[in-house]
């Protein structure tokens, strides 16, 4: 059937706005201010491979959300042109700002929190951990390149919590790959069902826009100057026919592809999206503002507000409802060296329930100590501001001098621990070497503390007294080198360790585990929490060990503070 042939009244798009009752535990007092605030929150991150268009889309979302007035702000930061005073030196060189880590803005009565996932050379364990603090993610795919390596890794992390994913296939203004082929690739590589919501009409110079499968209308693309308030024309009925007459070949292809897509039964189902099983797919061109509004609407209308989170308590496991009165949350990232003389740090804290108010006293579960949060900040798109209130889904930055660690839970009293803030198996390993051998004690102390804080993973090999460091991105080594120098007065260099990957190992049978340790001790180490880790020289080596020791479990993540059995 020809698309747009029936000029019946368009079906309403985005009708399924999340009602609080669908997301918040029905037993919770829905009438409270907290519940209303929670229902307005949308907290998400953008995941992509470098150069797919994450920075561009971030900027356009902020522009459409009214958080910035001019394109170029985020981009300038990325390229280091943006001047501000409080950057960590390493960051300064790289042009990342603390303020761009979290960007909050309001859109259509929703409070949207966009969390940055550091990419390029800044890719680190933080990138993964940010994903533990969001309720949804937008995946940007370069339509010329398809699914790329970093996207695969990031999606795996999203899958740990079945995070709902919205897909944006970018750069349709260029000659790119066939849309059906791209969807096929996403489905087969990322193992997630695709439900196209828009479908491209042509590409490159002949890109005419997208057909909206739910609304039976065409969003007409007109290339040109990018403007913040650029509105693309929506065509229906006869207006579509006129465009069809101009571009018959593109529309014939569209008819055929839409029929195939509909025939395959890939229609959008919000429940499947919320379970992380299906992703709504949008095509567009970020740089041209095209398709950006649809992404923002999908976030506001379809992405979930904060959900109940699993936690361990002395009385057993329970789900903490975001509308519960007592304040709770966890630290998912530490930004250090705001001022190296004072070991000044900002802990990025995701609120999970209750309400933050300045000066409130909370309990740190790990140490059982009381902490007063007097000076938290929220990160607005362009500046840091004192936060007057925050609710589940919001991120606050808590100044501290090293008391807070990644994974730390703060509550208004209850002793609970949030699950799902893991350490990830490192891909990069190095051996620190001292330039001044007399500083060995300081090096051990520095590495232990930085390891506990979560800046880097530190392993003590069973048969070697030299510590090993593990990271998921090279920036982590640079940061540690810098911090060892400025905070501990240790001049160290890092040499490659010849290790490919690591796995935490456990076994139900202690005697069998002891046998494994004896046989494999050359390849084993202990992490900061004394857990046993298998260090593999290469992929084959790991596969062989797994084959030979089928009763030993090899894990590629472990929870913060968790002592594996
Ligand atoms: P990233 O954060 O994912 O690394 O990507 P970023 O937004 O920086 O985009 C990477 C490159 O792709 C940039 O070009 C950007 O302009 C371009 N780009 C983003 N969206 C689109 C699009 O819809 N169409 C086209 N044709 N290009 C797009 P660059 O040359 O690296 O930088 P610049 O010189 O444009 O700043």
Short mmCIF file of C-alpha atoms and ligand atoms in Angstrom, two decimals, residues 48-57 75 78 120 170-174 284-288, ligand 1:
data_model
loop_
_atom_site.label_atom_id
_atom_site.label_comp_id
_atom_site.label_asym_id
_atom_site.label_seq_id
_atom_site.Cartn_x
_atom_site.Cartn_y
_atom_site.Cartn_z
CA UNK A 48 27.40 6.02 20.72
CA UNK A 49 30.70 5.27 19.10
CA UNK A 50 32.96 8.34 18.71
CA UNK A 51 31.97 10.55 15.77
CA UNK A 52 28.46 9.12 15.39
CA UNK A 53 27.08 12.51 16.48
CA UNK A 54 26.60 12.36 20.26
CA UNK A 55 27.94 15.87 20.92
CA UNK A 56 25.84 17.29 18.11
CA UNK A 57 22.68 15.59 19.36
CA UNK A 75 31.02 21.51 20.87
CA UNK A 78 34.67 19.34 23.49
CA UNK A 120 36.79 9.32 22.61
CA UNK A 170 22.02 9.85 12.19
CA UNK A 171 23.53 11.55 9.14
CA UNK A 172 20.79 10.75 6.60
CA UNK A 173 21.85 13.93 4.78
CA UNK A 174 24.80 11.86 3.56
CA UNK A 284 17.40 11.99 11.06
CA UNK A 285 20.27 14.37 10.81
CA UNK A 286 21.40 15.88 14.09
CA UNK A 287 23.50 18.58 12.52
CA UNK A 288 20.46 19.79 10.58
P1 LIG B 1 30.59 12.47 18.76
O1 LIG B 1 30.28 13.40 19.87
O2 LIG B 1 29.73 11.25 18.74
O3 LIG B 1 32.03 12.13 18.65
O4 LIG B 1 30.22 13.18 17.37
P2 LIG B 1 30.03 14.71 16.97
O5 LIG B 1 28.71 15.20 17.37
O6 LIG B 1 31.23 15.48 17.35
O7 LIG B 1 30.00 14.53 15.39
C1 LIG B 1 31.06 13.94 14.67
C2 LIG B 1 31.12 14.55 13.29
O8 LIG B 1 29.91 14.22 12.59
C3 LIG B 1 31.19 16.06 13.30
O9 LIG B 1 31.93 16.46 12.15
C4 LIG B 1 29.74 16.48 13.12
O10 LIG B 1 29.60 17.77 12.56
C5 LIG B 1 29.27 15.40 12.16
N1 LIG B 1 27.81 15.21 12.22
C6 LIG B 1 27.02 15.09 13.30
N2 LIG B 1 25.73 14.93 12.92
C7 LIG B 1 25.71 14.96 11.58
C8 LIG B 1 24.68 14.85 10.59
O11 LIG B 1 23.50 14.73 10.88
N3 LIG B 1 25.08 14.91 9.29
C9 LIG B 1 26.38 15.08 8.91
N4 LIG B 1 26.64 15.13 7.62
N5 LIG B 1 27.38 15.18 9.82
C10 LIG B 1 27.05 15.13 11.13
P3 LIG B 1 33.42 16.91 12.25
O12 LIG B 1 33.84 17.22 10.87
O13 LIG B 1 34.22 15.91 13.00
O14 LIG B 1 33.34 18.19 13.15
P4 LIG B 1 32.87 19.64 12.77
O15 LIG B 1 33.96 20.17 11.92
O16 LIG B 1 31.58 19.53 12.06
O17 LIG B 1 32.75 20.31 14.08
#
